[in-house]
Structure formats: C-alpha cells, structure tokens
Amino acid sequence: MTIYVEILPKEGILDPKGRTVKNALHQLDFPMVSNVLVGKLIQLEIESENVDEAVRLAEQMADKLLHNSNVEQYRVVPVEGVSK
Amino acid sequence: MRWGVVVFPGSNCDYDAFDTLGRIFEQEVRYIWHKDRDLKNIDGIILPGGFSYGDYLRSGAIARFSPVIEEVIRFANKGGIVIGICNGFQVLTEAGLLPGTLRENVNLRFICEDLYLRVENNSTRFTHLCDEGQVLKIPVAHNEGNYFAPPNVLKELEDHNRVVFRYSDRQGKVDEISNPNGSLNNIAGICNKAGNVLGMMPHPERRCDPVIGGIDGQVIFKSVITAAMEMAK
C-alpha cells in the first residue's frame, strides 16, 4: 500500500522558499499566483491491505518523526496505482 | 569537569569542541558515539555542530532518536550540563529539551561569518563571568538558524530571562539589521527553565584560541567550568 505524507509549512508562518518561488512565478507572467508554500512529499510503502490501518500508521509516523508540529502541517493521502 | 562530546554520523565540529575543552581548558574530555548509552561519570555534555544524519528530513530530527539522546535527556533532567551548539541546538529543540524550532534562514543563504552577540542574561551558569550586556564576537555557520517559537512560548522565554544571547551589532544594538537569519527577537541562544541546558547557533568553541581569530568564546566555557567548581566545593 502506497501512502503519501504531504508536509507543508504551517499556515501563518513565513515560508521563505514559497515566497521566492512566488516571486519567480510573477516574473514569468503568472501574476495570478497569490501564494506558494513549498513543502515535502514522503512516499511510504506500508505492508498492509487495510487502507484505514495504513493511514493510521502513517499518521503515527508523521506525529512522531516526519513532521514538526511547531512549524509544519501534514496530510496523509492513500495513493492508488503508485505501488511497485 | 569531565566532558563528553557526542558524535553523530555527520557531526563535524566534534573535534573543535574536544580540542577546546581538552587543550585550551585542560578538561577531561571524551567522545560519546551516538549509539552509546553509557555516559559514565560525565559532568557536562556537548552536542556539537555539523549535519547529523545529513540533516535529512529536518535538522536534528533523526539524531533526536539516537540511543544517546535518551541518556542525554535523562542526564539533563537530573541537572547535568548540556550545551548544544548549532546542529546540537537543533537536536535539543527536536528532542524537546529546549522549546522552539530552528527554521531555514529567512534569506535562504548559508551564513558563515563572524557575528556579534549581546549577552542578555549574565546570571546563567553559561554566562556569569560576562558583563551585563557584554558583546561577544563569535562565528556562525548555518542554513537553519532562524529561531521560531509560538507567541506563548516566546513570551515565557522572555518573561523568565531564558534568552541568553541575541544577535546585535558591535555596540550591542539589537535590531533588524543585526538579525542575520530572521530569528524571532534576534534570538541566538536560549536555556531551559532549570538553567542547565543551553542551545546556541553561534560557535563559541571556534573562538577560544587566539591563533584562529579571537577568544570571545572562552568566557562561556570558563563560566560553566567555574560554576561547576563552585558547586563542587
């Protein structure tokens, strides 16, 4: 089972990378972009056939290690068709 | 004092700390490998600078789960002296021994230069030999030194004088211009509530030998060593 853990800077916290990318997009004639957040995507292969269980485990991993709740938020997304 | 310098895969200021304590201050010092759980009879621990575990995931995030860190937490909770420098500071925040997080520098640059720090609290074990408001010239070398904490945590740090060092100019003026990395309130170093754990981004161990440009870092180690000697009496 493939699970994505999507991690982004917490709302309201300045994201220097996102700001730089937004400025670059504006220069490339995409003025409609009002905000950019740059985060990270972690792909987990979890040996489980049960989506709910895999999501629960991924959330535990995100809480314990993968994200820092002080400055980051995350979302766990089960993915179809990515598994090897 | 008997010191231990923790070595993680990717630490690269461990020798600087070892040399400073051993050669400059003639302290008993040994390395502690990150898988080691036996701290033996140690009075002080340095978590050195570097890139523990390649800084993968987040600075300090993986080092925080090293076997040695469990022992460091136990040691700190019993009142042992712990100093986290640069990556060591990042590890201490990830481990929960100090509050807040070191984020990427706001200008997205790796900063490697001598900076000025104003001593904000000279009644700690780490700074009691400093004059009030003394300005120290100490180098930084980091990409993630931008100190962040939620407003309530920041208030608690400020209200209890736990901000030990702030980035300033040569005269000790603290303002936006003297803030190199976007740290809230120009914070360069903080201590825990009990006053035995210090985290700082600048590298005092690199400013203890006049041969390499100055001795402003000495006062921090001298303070700790003299405080320990006083307590042992």
PDB file of C-alpha atoms in Angstrom:
ATOM      1  CA  MET A   1       0.000   0.000   0.000  1.00  0.00           C
ATOM      2  CA  THR A   2       1.397   3.361  -1.019  1.00  0.00           C
ATOM      3  CA  ILE A   3       0.787   6.308   1.243  1.00  0.00           C
ATOM      4  CA  TYR A   4       1.839   9.899   0.721  1.00  0.00           C
ATOM      5  CA  VAL A   5       2.591  12.129   3.679  1.00  0.00           C
ATOM      6  CA  GLU A   6       2.343  15.689   2.403  1.00  0.00           C
ATOM      7  CA  ILE A   7       4.094  18.203   4.620  1.00  0.00           C
ATOM      8  CA  LEU A   8       3.708  21.965   4.279  1.00  0.00           C
ATOM      9  CA  PRO A   9       4.717  24.952   6.372  1.00  0.00           C
ATOM     10  CA  LYS A  10       2.006  25.764   8.891  1.00  0.00           C
ATOM     11  CA  GLU A  11      -0.381  28.497   7.875  1.00  0.00           C
ATOM     12  CA  GLY A  12       0.639  31.925   9.040  1.00  0.00           C
ATOM     13  CA  ILE A  13       4.330  31.035   9.223  1.00  0.00           C
ATOM     14  CA  LEU A  14       6.583  32.803   6.757  1.00  0.00           C
ATOM     15  CA  ASP A  15       7.846  30.369   4.125  1.00  0.00           C
ATOM     16  CA  PRO A  16      10.966  31.875   2.515  1.00  0.00           C
ATOM     17  CA  LYS A  17      11.108  29.202  -0.201  1.00  0.00           C
ATOM     18  CA  GLY A  18       7.456  29.675  -1.089  1.00  0.00           C
ATOM     19  CA  ARG A  19       7.907  33.425  -1.236  1.00  0.00           C
ATOM     20  CA  THR A  20      10.906  33.079  -3.562  1.00  0.00           C
ATOM     21  CA  VAL A  21       9.031  30.713  -5.882  1.00  0.00           C
ATOM     22  CA  LYS A  22       6.023  33.050  -5.906  1.00  0.00           C
ATOM     23  CA  ASN A  23       8.243  35.979  -6.915  1.00  0.00           C
ATOM     24  CA  ALA A  24       9.772  33.896  -9.698  1.00  0.00           C
ATOM     25  CA  LEU A  25       6.333  32.894 -10.976  1.00  0.00           C
ATOM     26  CA  HIS A  26       5.262  36.529 -11.001  1.00  0.00           C
ATOM     27  CA  GLN A  27       8.308  37.364 -13.100  1.00  0.00           C
ATOM     28  CA  LEU A  28       7.350  34.587 -15.512  1.00  0.00           C
ATOM     29  CA  ASP A  29       3.933  36.185 -16.152  1.00  0.00           C
ATOM     30  CA  PHE A  30       1.913  34.232 -13.660  1.00  0.00           C
ATOM     31  CA  PRO A  31       0.651  37.195 -11.627  1.00  0.00           C
ATOM     32  CA  MET A  32      -2.468  35.247 -10.672  1.00  0.00           C
ATOM     33  CA  VAL A  33      -0.451  33.193  -8.156  1.00  0.00           C
ATOM     34  CA  SER A  34      -1.319  34.740  -4.800  1.00  0.00           C
ATOM     35  CA  ASN A  35       0.571  32.374  -2.516  1.00  0.00           C
ATOM     36  CA  VAL A  36       3.040  29.480  -2.706  1.00  0.00           C
ATOM     37  CA  LEU A  37       4.023  27.044   0.006  1.00  0.00           C
ATOM     38  CA  VAL A  38       6.959  24.720  -0.544  1.00  0.00           C
ATOM     39  CA  GLY A  39       6.940  21.546   1.489  1.00  0.00           C
ATOM     40  CA  LYS A  40       7.889  17.942   1.055  1.00  0.00           C
ATOM     41  CA  LEU A  41       6.275  14.736  -0.028  1.00  0.00           C
ATOM     42  CA  ILE A  42       7.190  11.474   1.665  1.00  0.00           C
ATOM     43  CA  GLN A  43       6.129   8.274  -0.059  1.00  0.00           C
ATOM     44  CA  LEU A  44       5.681   5.296   2.225  1.00  0.00           C
ATOM     45  CA  GLU A  45       5.228   1.704   1.166  1.00  0.00           C
ATOM     46  CA  ILE A  46       3.311   0.132   4.027  1.00  0.00           C
ATOM     47  CA  GLU A  47       2.730  -3.602   4.168  1.00  0.00           C
ATOM     48  CA  SER A  48      -0.948  -3.597   4.861  1.00  0.00           C
ATOM     49  CA  GLU A  49      -4.044  -4.322   2.804  1.00  0.00           C
ATOM     50  CA  ASN A  50      -6.203  -2.185   5.038  1.00  0.00           C
ATOM     51  CA  VAL A  51      -6.280   1.470   3.990  1.00  0.00           C
ATOM     52  CA  ASP A  52      -7.562   2.733   7.328  1.00  0.00           C
ATOM     53  CA  GLU A  53      -4.831   0.919   9.202  1.00  0.00           C
ATOM     54  CA  ALA A  54      -2.144   2.151   6.813  1.00  0.00           C
ATOM     55  CA  VAL A  55      -3.392   5.731   7.179  1.00  0.00           C
ATOM     56  CA  ARG A  56      -3.428   5.422  10.955  1.00  0.00           C
ATOM     57  CA  LEU A  57       0.138   4.111  10.957  1.00  0.00           C
ATOM     58  CA  ALA A  58       1.288   6.890   8.624  1.00  0.00           C
ATOM     59  CA  GLU A  59      -0.296   9.441  10.946  1.00  0.00           C
ATOM     60  CA  GLN A  60       1.607   7.961  13.874  1.00  0.00           C
ATOM     61  CA  MET A  61       4.832   8.216  11.874  1.00  0.00           C
ATOM     62  CA  ALA A  62       4.070  11.791  10.904  1.00  0.00           C
ATOM     63  CA  ASP A  63       3.360  12.726  14.517  1.00  0.00           C
ATOM     64  CA  LYS A  64       6.432  11.012  15.889  1.00  0.00           C
ATOM     65  CA  LEU A  65       9.058  11.835  13.278  1.00  0.00           C
ATOM     66  CA  LEU A  66       8.041  13.032   9.840  1.00  0.00           C
ATOM     67  CA  HIS A  67       6.702  16.464  10.697  1.00  0.00           C
ATOM     68  CA  ASN A  68       7.434  19.131  13.295  1.00  0.00           C
ATOM     69  CA  SER A  69       4.115  20.346  14.634  1.00  0.00           C
ATOM     70  CA  ASN A  70       5.698  23.602  15.718  1.00  0.00           C
ATOM     71  CA  VAL A  71       6.133  24.804  12.150  1.00  0.00           C
ATOM     72  CA  GLU A  72       4.593  22.223   9.833  1.00  0.00           C
ATOM     73  CA  GLN A  73       1.234  20.686   8.981  1.00  0.00           C
ATOM     74  CA  TYR A  74       0.689  17.400   7.207  1.00  0.00           C
ATOM     75  CA  ARG A  75      -1.879  15.371   5.350  1.00  0.00           C
ATOM     76  CA  VAL A  76      -1.867  11.618   4.826  1.00  0.00           C
ATOM     77  CA  VAL A  77      -3.099  10.508   1.405  1.00  0.00           C
ATOM     78  CA  PRO A  78      -3.528   6.867   0.314  1.00  0.00           C
ATOM     79  CA  VAL A  79      -2.435   6.561  -3.312  1.00  0.00           C
ATOM     80  CA  GLU A  80      -3.790   4.209  -5.933  1.00  0.00           C
ATOM     81  CA  GLY A  81      -1.602   2.827  -8.667  1.00  0.00           C
ATOM     82  CA  VAL A  82       1.770   4.007  -7.384  1.00  0.00           C
ATOM     83  CA  SER A  83       2.749   0.795  -5.619  1.00  0.00           C
ATOM     84  CA  LYS A  84       5.614  -1.030  -7.263  1.00  0.00           C
TER      85      LYS A  84
ATOM     86  CA  MET B   1      34.946  18.778  34.845  1.00  0.00           C
ATOM     87  CA  ARG B   2      34.572  15.569  32.870  1.00  0.00           C
ATOM     88  CA  TRP B   3      33.052  16.247  29.477  1.00  0.00           C
ATOM     89  CA  GLY B   4      31.531  14.136  26.756  1.00  0.00           C
ATOM     90  CA  VAL B   5      31.261  15.281  23.156  1.00  0.00           C
ATOM     91  CA  VAL B   6      28.527  13.390  21.329  1.00  0.00           C
ATOM     92  CA  VAL B   7      29.386  12.230  17.821  1.00  0.00           C
ATOM     93  CA  PHE B   8      26.621  11.566  15.315  1.00  0.00           C
ATOM     94  CA  PRO B   9      27.209  10.423  11.748  1.00  0.00           C
ATOM     95  CA  GLY B  10      27.681  13.807  10.069  1.00  0.00           C
ATOM     96  CA  SER B  11      28.919  15.747  13.110  1.00  0.00           C
ATOM     97  CA  ASN B  12      31.819  17.938  12.031  1.00  0.00           C
ATOM     98  CA  CYS B  13      32.510  20.274  14.952  1.00  0.00           C
ATOM     99  CA  ASP B  14      33.066  17.462  17.435  1.00  0.00           C
ATOM    100  CA  TYR B  15      36.833  17.792  17.207  1.00  0.00           C
ATOM    101  CA  ASP B  16      36.656  21.573  17.662  1.00  0.00           C
ATOM    102  CA  ALA B  17      34.719  21.083  20.887  1.00  0.00           C
ATOM    103  CA  PHE B  18      37.029  18.288  22.033  1.00  0.00           C
ATOM    104  CA  ASP B  19      40.141  20.350  21.315  1.00  0.00           C
ATOM    105  CA  THR B  20      38.762  23.453  23.002  1.00  0.00           C
ATOM    106  CA  LEU B  21      37.840  21.622  26.183  1.00  0.00           C
ATOM    107  CA  GLY B  22      40.891  19.383  26.282  1.00  0.00           C
ATOM    108  CA  ARG B  23      43.699  21.621  25.072  1.00  0.00           C
ATOM    109  CA  ILE B  24      42.528  25.146  25.900  1.00  0.00           C
ATOM    110  CA  PHE B  25      40.723  24.436  29.171  1.00  0.00           C
ATOM    111  CA  GLU B  26      42.601  21.281  30.196  1.00  0.00           C
ATOM    112  CA  GLN B  27      39.400  19.431  30.903  1.00  0.00           C
ATOM    113  CA  GLU B  28      38.947  15.691  30.910  1.00  0.00           C
ATOM    114  CA  VAL B  29      37.036  15.007  27.706  1.00  0.00           C
ATOM    115  CA  ARG B  30      35.994  12.029  25.620  1.00  0.00           C
ATOM    116  CA  TYR B  31      33.806  11.314  22.645  1.00  0.00           C
ATOM    117  CA  ILE B  32      30.445   9.603  23.049  1.00  0.00           C
ATOM    118  CA  TRP B  33      29.272   7.705  19.963  1.00  0.00           C
ATOM    119  CA  HIS B  34      25.600   8.221  19.156  1.00  0.00           C
ATOM    120  CA  LYS B  35      24.838   4.538  19.774  1.00  0.00           C
ATOM    121  CA  ASP B  36      26.428   4.644  23.210  1.00  0.00           C
ATOM    122  CA  ARG B  37      24.122   4.519  26.201  1.00  0.00           C
ATOM    123  CA  ASP B  38      26.764   4.664  28.879  1.00  0.00           C
ATOM    124  CA  LEU B  39      27.621   8.252  29.759  1.00  0.00           C
ATOM    125  CA  LYS B  40      29.891   7.053  32.592  1.00  0.00           C
ATOM    126  CA  ASN B  41      30.908   9.764  35.034  1.00  0.00           C
ATOM    127  CA  ILE B  42      30.318  12.847  32.983  1.00  0.00           C
ATOM    128  CA  ASP B  43      29.562  16.329  34.298  1.00  0.00           C
ATOM    129  CA  GLY B  44      28.916  18.065  31.003  1.00  0.00           C
ATOM    130  CA  ILE B  45      27.831  17.124  27.501  1.00  0.00           C
ATOM    131  CA  ILE B  46      28.379  18.946  24.233  1.00  0.00           C
ATOM    132  CA  LEU B  47      26.122  18.270  21.270  1.00  0.00           C
ATOM    133  CA  PRO B  48      28.363  19.634  18.529  1.00  0.00           C
ATOM    134  CA  GLY B  49      27.716  21.304  15.218  1.00  0.00           C
ATOM    135  CA  GLY B  50      27.540  19.568  11.883  1.00  0.00           C
ATOM    136  CA  PHE B  51      24.949  17.768   9.833  1.00  0.00           C
ATOM    137  CA  SER B  52      23.806  14.836  11.924  1.00  0.00           C
ATOM    138  CA  TYR B  53      22.314  12.198   9.634  1.00  0.00           C
ATOM    139  CA  GLY B  54      22.911  14.530   6.728  1.00  0.00           C
ATOM    140  CA  ASP B  55      20.176  16.850   8.028  1.00  0.00           C
ATOM    141  CA  TYR B  56      17.779  14.504   6.222  1.00  0.00           C
ATOM    142  CA  LEU B  57      14.097  15.166   6.896  1.00  0.00           C
ATOM    143  CA  ARG B  58      14.860  18.149   9.200  1.00  0.00           C
ATOM    144  CA  SER B  59      17.967  19.260  11.052  1.00  0.00           C
ATOM    145  CA  GLY B  60      18.231  17.194  14.209  1.00  0.00           C
ATOM    146  CA  ALA B  61      15.044  15.198  13.558  1.00  0.00           C
ATOM    147  CA  ILE B  62      16.720  11.825  13.221  1.00  0.00           C
ATOM    148  CA  ALA B  63      19.559  12.430  15.667  1.00  0.00           C
ATOM    149  CA  ARG B  64      16.888  13.079  18.275  1.00  0.00           C
ATOM    150  CA  PHE B  65      16.064   9.348  18.198  1.00  0.00           C
ATOM    151  CA  SER B  66      19.657   8.198  18.665  1.00  0.00           C
ATOM    152  CA  PRO B  67      20.163   5.928  21.681  1.00  0.00           C
ATOM    153  CA  VAL B  68      22.493   8.501  23.254  1.00  0.00           C
ATOM    154  CA  ILE B  69      19.797  11.173  23.239  1.00  0.00           C
ATOM    155  CA  GLU B  70      17.618   9.177  25.623  1.00  0.00           C
ATOM    156  CA  GLU B  71      20.557   9.254  28.024  1.00  0.00           C
ATOM    157  CA  VAL B  72      21.200  12.936  27.359  1.00  0.00           C
ATOM    158  CA  ILE B  73      17.557  13.686  28.234  1.00  0.00           C
ATOM    159  CA  ARG B  74      17.879  11.684  31.446  1.00  0.00           C
ATOM    160  CA  PHE B  75      21.163  13.425  32.260  1.00  0.00           C
ATOM    161  CA  ALA B  76      19.650  16.876  31.591  1.00  0.00           C
ATOM    162  CA  ASN B  77      16.580  16.121  33.679  1.00  0.00           C
ATOM    163  CA  LYS B  78      18.881  15.283  36.587  1.00  0.00           C
ATOM    164  CA  GLY B  79      20.539  18.665  36.249  1.00  0.00           C
ATOM    165  CA  GLY B  80      23.578  17.769  34.129  1.00  0.00           C
ATOM    166  CA  ILE B  81      25.116  20.459  31.978  1.00  0.00           C
ATOM    167  CA  VAL B  82      24.229  20.160  28.292  1.00  0.00           C
ATOM    168  CA  ILE B  83      25.395  22.588  25.613  1.00  0.00           C
ATOM    169  CA  GLY B  84      24.023  22.259  22.100  1.00  0.00           C
ATOM    170  CA  ILE B  85      25.933  24.246  19.507  1.00  0.00           C
ATOM    171  CA  CYS B  86      24.447  24.867  16.063  1.00  0.00           C
ATOM    172  CA  ASN B  87      23.254  21.416  14.944  1.00  0.00           C
ATOM    173  CA  GLY B  88      23.369  20.493  18.639  1.00  0.00           C
ATOM    174  CA  PHE B  89      20.864  23.275  19.344  1.00  0.00           C
ATOM    175  CA  GLN B  90      18.645  21.914  16.565  1.00  0.00           C
ATOM    176  CA  VAL B  91      18.830  18.442  18.136  1.00  0.00           C
ATOM    177  CA  LEU B  92      17.902  19.857  21.570  1.00  0.00           C
ATOM    178  CA  THR B  93      14.758  21.503  20.157  1.00  0.00           C
ATOM    179  CA  GLU B  94      13.747  18.354  18.283  1.00  0.00           C
ATOM    180  CA  ALA B  95      14.321  16.351  21.480  1.00  0.00           C
ATOM    181  CA  GLY B  96      12.130  18.736  23.454  1.00  0.00           C
ATOM    182  CA  LEU B  97      14.891  19.764  25.869  1.00  0.00           C
ATOM    183  CA  LEU B  98      14.558  23.313  24.557  1.00  0.00           C
ATOM    184  CA  PRO B  99      11.435  24.920  23.064  1.00  0.00           C
ATOM    185  CA  GLY B 100      11.034  26.237  19.525  1.00  0.00           C
ATOM    186  CA  THR B 101      12.429  25.275  16.151  1.00  0.00           C
ATOM    187  CA  LEU B 102      15.368  26.406  14.016  1.00  0.00           C
ATOM    188  CA  ARG B 103      13.973  27.065  10.548  1.00  0.00           C
ATOM    189  CA  GLU B 104      15.679  27.911   7.294  1.00  0.00           C
ATOM    190  CA  ASN B 105      17.345  31.283   7.275  1.00  0.00           C
ATOM    191  CA  VAL B 106      14.855  33.801   6.000  1.00  0.00           C
ATOM    192  CA  ASN B 107      17.191  34.911   3.194  1.00  0.00           C
ATOM    193  CA  LEU B 108      17.734  31.250   2.151  1.00  0.00           C
ATOM    194  CA  ARG B 109      21.503  31.668   2.443  1.00  0.00           C
ATOM    195  CA  PHE B 110      24.002  29.556   4.304  1.00  0.00           C
ATOM    196  CA  ILE B 111      25.554  32.108   6.631  1.00  0.00           C
ATOM    197  CA  CYS B 112      29.195  31.628   7.552  1.00  0.00           C
ATOM    198  CA  GLU B 113      30.687  34.699   9.212  1.00  0.00           C
ATOM    199  CA  ASP B 114      31.671  36.345  12.463  1.00  0.00           C
ATOM    200  CA  LEU B 115      28.692  37.959  14.177  1.00  0.00           C
ATOM    201  CA  TYR B 116      28.124  39.932  17.341  1.00  0.00           C
ATOM    202  CA  LEU B 117      26.064  38.576  20.204  1.00  0.00           C
ATOM    203  CA  ARG B 118      24.789  40.529  23.153  1.00  0.00           C
ATOM    204  CA  VAL B 119      24.708  38.659  26.434  1.00  0.00           C
ATOM    205  CA  GLU B 120      21.105  39.048  27.551  1.00  0.00           C
ATOM    206  CA  ASN B 121      21.318  37.198  30.815  1.00  0.00           C
ATOM    207  CA  ASN B 122      24.608  37.114  32.681  1.00  0.00           C
ATOM    208  CA  SER B 123      23.271  35.222  35.663  1.00  0.00           C
ATOM    209  CA  THR B 124      23.224  31.822  33.982  1.00  0.00           C
ATOM    210  CA  ARG B 125      25.824  29.116  34.554  1.00  0.00           C
ATOM    211  CA  PHE B 126      26.965  29.723  30.995  1.00  0.00           C
ATOM    212  CA  THR B 127      27.418  33.490  31.234  1.00  0.00           C
ATOM    213  CA  HIS B 128      28.013  34.500  34.855  1.00  0.00           C
ATOM    214  CA  LEU B 129      31.532  35.692  34.049  1.00  0.00           C
ATOM    215  CA  CYS B 130      30.195  38.035  31.335  1.00  0.00           C
ATOM    216  CA  ASP B 131      29.476  41.673  31.996  1.00  0.00           C
ATOM    217  CA  GLU B 132      25.881  42.740  31.722  1.00  0.00           C
ATOM    218  CA  GLY B 133      25.147  43.368  28.050  1.00  0.00           C
ATOM    219  CA  GLN B 134      28.642  42.282  27.004  1.00  0.00           C
ATOM    220  CA  VAL B 135      29.059  41.893  23.274  1.00  0.00           C
ATOM    221  CA  LEU B 136      30.867  38.786  22.021  1.00  0.00           C
ATOM    222  CA  LYS B 137      32.209  38.282  18.514  1.00  0.00           C
ATOM    223  CA  ILE B 138      31.546  34.674  17.595  1.00  0.00           C
ATOM    224  CA  PRO B 139      31.171  32.945  14.225  1.00  0.00           C
ATOM    225  CA  VAL B 140      28.043  31.307  12.888  1.00  0.00           C
ATOM    226  CA  ALA B 141      27.859  28.718  10.122  1.00  0.00           C
ATOM    227  CA  HIS B 142      24.327  27.590   9.435  1.00  0.00           C
ATOM    228  CA  ASN B 143      21.487  27.296   6.984  1.00  0.00           C
ATOM    229  CA  GLU B 144      18.767  26.669   9.565  1.00  0.00           C
ATOM    230  CA  GLY B 145      19.289  29.153  12.365  1.00  0.00           C
ATOM    231  CA  ASN B 146      16.063  31.085  12.129  1.00  0.00           C
ATOM    232  CA  TYR B 147      14.631  30.686  15.630  1.00  0.00           C
ATOM    233  CA  PHE B 148      10.885  30.301  15.772  1.00  0.00           C
ATOM    234  CA  ALA B 149       8.538  29.678  18.680  1.00  0.00           C
ATOM    235  CA  PRO B 150       4.813  30.292  19.057  1.00  0.00           C
ATOM    236  CA  PRO B 151       3.908  33.573  20.831  1.00  0.00           C
ATOM    237  CA  ASN B 152       3.146  31.964  24.202  1.00  0.00           C
ATOM    238  CA  VAL B 153       6.490  30.122  24.229  1.00  0.00           C
ATOM    239  CA  LEU B 154       8.356  33.231  23.158  1.00  0.00           C
ATOM    240  CA  LYS B 155       6.684  35.196  25.938  1.00  0.00           C
ATOM    241  CA  GLU B 156       7.673  32.607  28.515  1.00  0.00           C
ATOM    242  CA  LEU B 157      11.285  32.679  27.315  1.00  0.00           C
ATOM    243  CA  GLU B 158      11.378  36.456  27.515  1.00  0.00           C
ATOM    244  CA  ASP B 159       9.494  36.733  30.818  1.00  0.00           C
ATOM    245  CA  HIS B 160      11.862  34.287  32.502  1.00  0.00           C
ATOM    246  CA  ASN B 161      15.070  35.695  31.015  1.00  0.00           C
ATOM    247  CA  ARG B 162      15.780  32.497  29.179  1.00  0.00           C
ATOM    248  CA  VAL B 163      17.084  34.291  26.110  1.00  0.00           C
ATOM    249  CA  VAL B 164      20.818  34.081  26.799  1.00  0.00           C
ATOM    250  CA  PHE B 165      22.193  35.636  23.592  1.00  0.00           C
ATOM    251  CA  ARG B 166      20.779  37.923  20.922  1.00  0.00           C
ATOM    252  CA  TYR B 167      22.303  38.906  17.577  1.00  0.00           C
ATOM    253  CA  SER B 168      23.368  42.518  17.779  1.00  0.00           C
ATOM    254  CA  ASP B 169      25.768  44.953  16.208  1.00  0.00           C
ATOM    255  CA  ARG B 170      29.236  45.666  17.558  1.00  0.00           C
ATOM    256  CA  GLN B 171      27.819  48.153  20.054  1.00  0.00           C
ATOM    257  CA  GLY B 172      25.191  45.724  21.294  1.00  0.00           C
ATOM    258  CA  LYS B 173      22.293  47.299  19.460  1.00  0.00           C
ATOM    259  CA  VAL B 174      19.684  44.662  18.689  1.00  0.00           C
ATOM    260  CA  ASP B 175      17.601  45.418  15.623  1.00  0.00           C
ATOM    261  CA  GLU B 176      16.503  44.050  12.280  1.00  0.00           C
ATOM    262  CA  ILE B 177      19.782  44.958  10.600  1.00  0.00           C
ATOM    263  CA  SER B 178      21.774  42.917  13.094  1.00  0.00           C
ATOM    264  CA  ASN B 179      19.468  39.920  12.663  1.00  0.00           C
ATOM    265  CA  PRO B 180      21.241  37.590  10.231  1.00  0.00           C
ATOM    266  CA  ASN B 181      18.666  34.876   9.734  1.00  0.00           C
ATOM    267  CA  GLY B 182      15.174  36.042  10.687  1.00  0.00           C
ATOM    268  CA  SER B 183      15.236  34.671  14.248  1.00  0.00           C
ATOM    269  CA  LEU B 184      12.337  35.957  16.324  1.00  0.00           C
ATOM    270  CA  ASN B 185      13.516  38.650  18.745  1.00  0.00           C
ATOM    271  CA  ASN B 186      17.059  38.200  17.339  1.00  0.00           C
ATOM    272  CA  ILE B 187      17.413  35.052  19.443  1.00  0.00           C
ATOM    273  CA  ALA B 188      20.808  33.365  19.105  1.00  0.00           C
ATOM    274  CA  GLY B 189      20.759  31.236  22.245  1.00  0.00           C
ATOM    275  CA  ILE B 190      18.338  30.122  24.959  1.00  0.00           C
ATOM    276  CA  CYS B 191      18.412  27.985  28.076  1.00  0.00           C
ATOM    277  CA  ASN B 192      15.896  25.672  29.701  1.00  0.00           C
ATOM    278  CA  LYS B 193      13.855  26.554  32.759  1.00  0.00           C
ATOM    279  CA  ALA B 194      16.244  24.854  35.172  1.00  0.00           C
ATOM    280  CA  GLY B 195      19.208  26.663  33.618  1.00  0.00           C
ATOM    281  CA  ASN B 196      21.376  23.612  32.906  1.00  0.00           C
ATOM    282  CA  VAL B 197      20.722  23.235  29.174  1.00  0.00           C
ATOM    283  CA  LEU B 198      21.970  25.830  26.695  1.00  0.00           C
ATOM    284  CA  GLY B 199      21.348  25.899  22.962  1.00  0.00           C
ATOM    285  CA  MET B 200      23.031  28.410  20.692  1.00  0.00           C
ATOM    286  CA  MET B 201      23.567  28.730  16.957  1.00  0.00           C
ATOM    287  CA  PRO B 202      26.935  30.551  17.086  1.00  0.00           C
ATOM    288  CA  HIS B 203      30.112  28.537  17.685  1.00  0.00           C
ATOM    289  CA  PRO B 204      31.940  29.627  20.862  1.00  0.00           C
ATOM    290  CA  GLU B 205      34.296  26.635  20.534  1.00  0.00           C
ATOM    291  CA  ARG B 206      35.697  28.268  17.396  1.00  0.00           C
ATOM    292  CA  ARG B 207      36.657  31.436  19.270  1.00  0.00           C
ATOM    293  CA  CYS B 208      38.758  30.131  22.121  1.00  0.00           C
ATOM    294  CA  ASP B 209      42.216  30.042  20.563  1.00  0.00           C
ATOM    295  CA  PRO B 210      43.823  33.392  19.672  1.00  0.00           C
ATOM    296  CA  VAL B 211      45.562  31.663  16.759  1.00  0.00           C
ATOM    297  CA  ILE B 212      42.237  31.330  14.960  1.00  0.00           C
ATOM    298  CA  GLY B 213      40.985  34.836  15.430  1.00  0.00           C
ATOM    299  CA  GLY B 214      39.883  35.578  18.954  1.00  0.00           C
ATOM    300  CA  ILE B 215      38.936  34.310  22.362  1.00  0.00           C
ATOM    301  CA  ASP B 216      35.448  35.718  22.864  1.00  0.00           C
ATOM    302  CA  GLY B 217      34.060  32.196  23.174  1.00  0.00           C
ATOM    303  CA  GLN B 218      36.223  31.388  26.192  1.00  0.00           C
ATOM    304  CA  VAL B 219      34.011  33.206  28.682  1.00  0.00           C
ATOM    305  CA  ILE B 220      31.170  30.749  28.079  1.00  0.00           C
ATOM    306  CA  PHE B 221      33.249  27.655  28.849  1.00  0.00           C
ATOM    307  CA  LYS B 222      35.017  29.415  31.722  1.00  0.00           C
ATOM    308  CA  SER B 223      31.657  30.329  33.209  1.00  0.00           C
ATOM    309  CA  VAL B 224      30.454  26.723  33.095  1.00  0.00           C
ATOM    310  CA  ILE B 225      33.680  25.316  34.490  1.00  0.00           C
ATOM    311  CA  THR B 226      33.899  27.824  37.359  1.00  0.00           C
ATOM    312  CA  ALA B 227      30.223  27.331  38.218  1.00  0.00           C
ATOM    313  CA  ALA B 228      30.814  23.578  38.423  1.00  0.00           C
ATOM    314  CA  MET B 229      33.874  24.094  40.617  1.00  0.00           C
ATOM    315  CA  GLU B 230      31.902  26.359  42.959  1.00  0.00           C
ATOM    316  CA  MET B 231      29.117  23.797  43.220  1.00  0.00           C
ATOM    317  CA  ALA B 232      31.586  21.010  43.956  1.00  0.00           C
ATOM    318  CA  LYS B 233      33.011  22.889  46.944  1.00  0.00           C
TER     319      LYS B 233
END
